[in-house]
Amino acid sequence: MKTGFRTQETLPILNWKQVDALPRDSTLLVLPAAAIEQHGHHLPLATDTLINNLLLGHALGKLPADLPVYALPPVHYGKSNEHIGFPGTLSLSATTFMAVLRDLGSSLSKAGFQKWSSTTLMAEIPR
């Protein structure tokens, strides 16, 4: 799956020593979140994920190379219960989706990172 990210912009491509060397107070980690759901007869189930990753990759490519901003691996699943009648839809409850985001944020915090954000591309965003 094409991500749109250059290698130097993607955290999981780094080894743990490279991650350990990142400045914890100024590094921004961005989590793309989207859905695997129907988008009509002509588009793939991963349309939201593909668009989200390409947009984030394009945005990261516009930033100065020395700015410590990295994409995290995408969360491919969201709250898609309104599409559950279409084969191939993979859905999480709003509670589970929010728990996943909280747990990921907690992992980043325990590693000392102070800044993270999410880019979400879904029609239904859990509240």
Coordinates of C-alpha atoms in Angstrom, one line a residue:
M1 CA 0.0 0.0 0.0
K2 CA 1.5 3.3 -1.0
T3 CA 1.9 5.6 2.0
G4 CA 3.1 8.9 0.4
F5 CA 5.7 9.2 3.2
R6 CA 9.4 9.5 2.6
T7 CA 11.4 7.1 4.7
Q8 CA 12.8 9.9 7.0
E9 CA 9.2 11.0 7.8
T10 CA 8.0 7.6 9.1
L11 CA 8.7 6.6 12.7
P12 CA 8.5 2.8 12.3
I13 CA 11.3 2.9 9.7
L14 CA 13.7 4.2 12.4
N15 CA 15.4 1.8 14.8
W16 CA 14.9 2.2 18.5
K17 CA 18.2 4.1 19.0
Q18 CA 17.2 6.7 16.3
V19 CA 13.8 7.1 18.1
D20 CA 15.6 7.4 21.4
A21 CA 17.7 10.3 20.0
L22 CA 14.6 12.3 19.0
P23 CA 14.0 15.4 21.1
R24 CA 11.0 14.4 23.3
D25 CA 9.8 17.9 23.9
S26 CA 9.7 19.1 20.3
T27 CA 9.0 16.0 18.2
L28 CA 5.5 15.8 16.8
L29 CA 4.1 12.3 16.0
V30 CA 1.1 12.2 13.7
L31 CA -1.3 9.2 13.7
P32 CA -3.3 8.8 10.6
A33 CA -6.6 7.0 11.3
A34 CA -9.2 6.0 8.7
A35 CA -11.6 3.2 7.9
I36 CA -11.9 0.0 5.9
E37 CA -15.4 0.4 4.4
Q38 CA -17.3 0.5 1.2
H39 CA -16.9 3.5 -1.2
G40 CA -19.2 2.5 -4.0
H41 CA -18.7 -0.1 -6.7
H42 CA -15.6 1.5 -8.1
L43 CA -13.3 2.3 -5.2
P44 CA -11.3 0.1 -2.8
L45 CA -12.3 -0.5 0.8
A46 CA -9.1 1.3 1.9
T47 CA -10.0 4.6 0.1
D48 CA -10.1 6.6 3.3
T49 CA -6.8 5.1 4.5
L50 CA -5.1 5.7 1.1
I51 CA -6.3 9.3 0.9
N52 CA -5.4 10.1 4.5
N53 CA -1.9 8.7 4.1
L54 CA -1.3 10.5 0.8
L55 CA -2.5 13.8 2.2
L56 CA -0.3 13.4 5.4
G57 CA 2.7 12.4 3.3
H58 CA 2.2 15.4 1.1
A59 CA 1.9 17.7 4.1
L60 CA 5.0 16.2 5.7
G61 CA 6.9 16.7 2.5
K62 CA 6.2 20.4 2.6
L63 CA 7.8 20.8 6.1
P64 CA 11.5 21.7 6.5
A65 CA 13.6 18.6 6.7
D66 CA 15.0 19.5 10.1
L67 CA 11.6 19.8 11.7
P68 CA 11.0 16.7 13.9
V69 CA 7.6 15.5 12.6
Y70 CA 7.0 11.8 12.0
A71 CA 4.1 9.8 10.8
L72 CA 3.1 6.8 13.0
P73 CA 1.7 3.6 11.4
P74 CA -1.9 4.2 10.4
V75 CA -4.9 2.9 12.3
H76 CA -6.8 1.3 9.5
Y77 CA -10.0 0.6 11.4
G78 CA -12.6 3.0 12.6
K79 CA -16.3 3.2 13.6
S80 CA -17.9 2.0 10.4
N81 CA -21.1 0.3 11.8
E82 CA -23.2 2.3 9.2
H83 CA -21.4 0.4 6.5
I84 CA -21.5 -3.1 8.2
G85 CA -24.0 -4.4 5.6
F86 CA -21.3 -4.2 2.9
P87 CA -18.9 -7.1 2.6
G88 CA -15.4 -6.3 3.6
T89 CA -16.3 -3.5 6.1
L90 CA -14.2 -3.8 9.3
S91 CA -15.6 -1.8 12.2
L92 CA -14.8 -1.0 15.8
S93 CA -17.2 0.4 18.3
A94 CA -16.7 4.0 19.2
T95 CA -15.6 2.9 22.7
T96 CA -12.9 0.5 21.2
F97 CA -11.7 3.1 18.7
M98 CA -11.3 5.7 21.4
A99 CA -9.6 3.2 23.7
V100 CA -7.1 2.3 20.9
L101 CA -6.3 6.0 20.5
R102 CA -5.9 6.5 24.2
D103 CA -3.6 3.4 24.5
L104 CA -1.4 4.6 21.6
G105 CA -1.2 8.0 23.2
S106 CA -0.3 6.4 26.5
S107 CA 2.5 4.4 24.8
L108 CA 3.9 7.6 23.3
S109 CA 3.7 9.4 26.6
K110 CA 5.5 6.6 28.5
A111 CA 8.3 6.9 25.9
G112 CA 8.5 10.6 26.8
F113 CA 6.9 12.1 23.8
Q114 CA 4.9 15.2 24.6
K115 CA 3.2 16.0 21.3
W116 CA 1.1 13.8 19.1
S117 CA -1.9 14.4 16.8
S118 CA -4.2 12.4 14.7
T119 CA -5.4 12.9 11.2
T120 CA -8.8 11.2 10.8
L121 CA -10.5 10.7 7.5
M122 CA -13.9 9.1 8.2
A123 CA -17.5 10.2 7.7
E124 CA -18.5 9.2 11.2
I125 CA -16.1 10.4 13.9
P126 CA -16.8 8.9 17.3
R127 CA -17.6 11.4 20.0

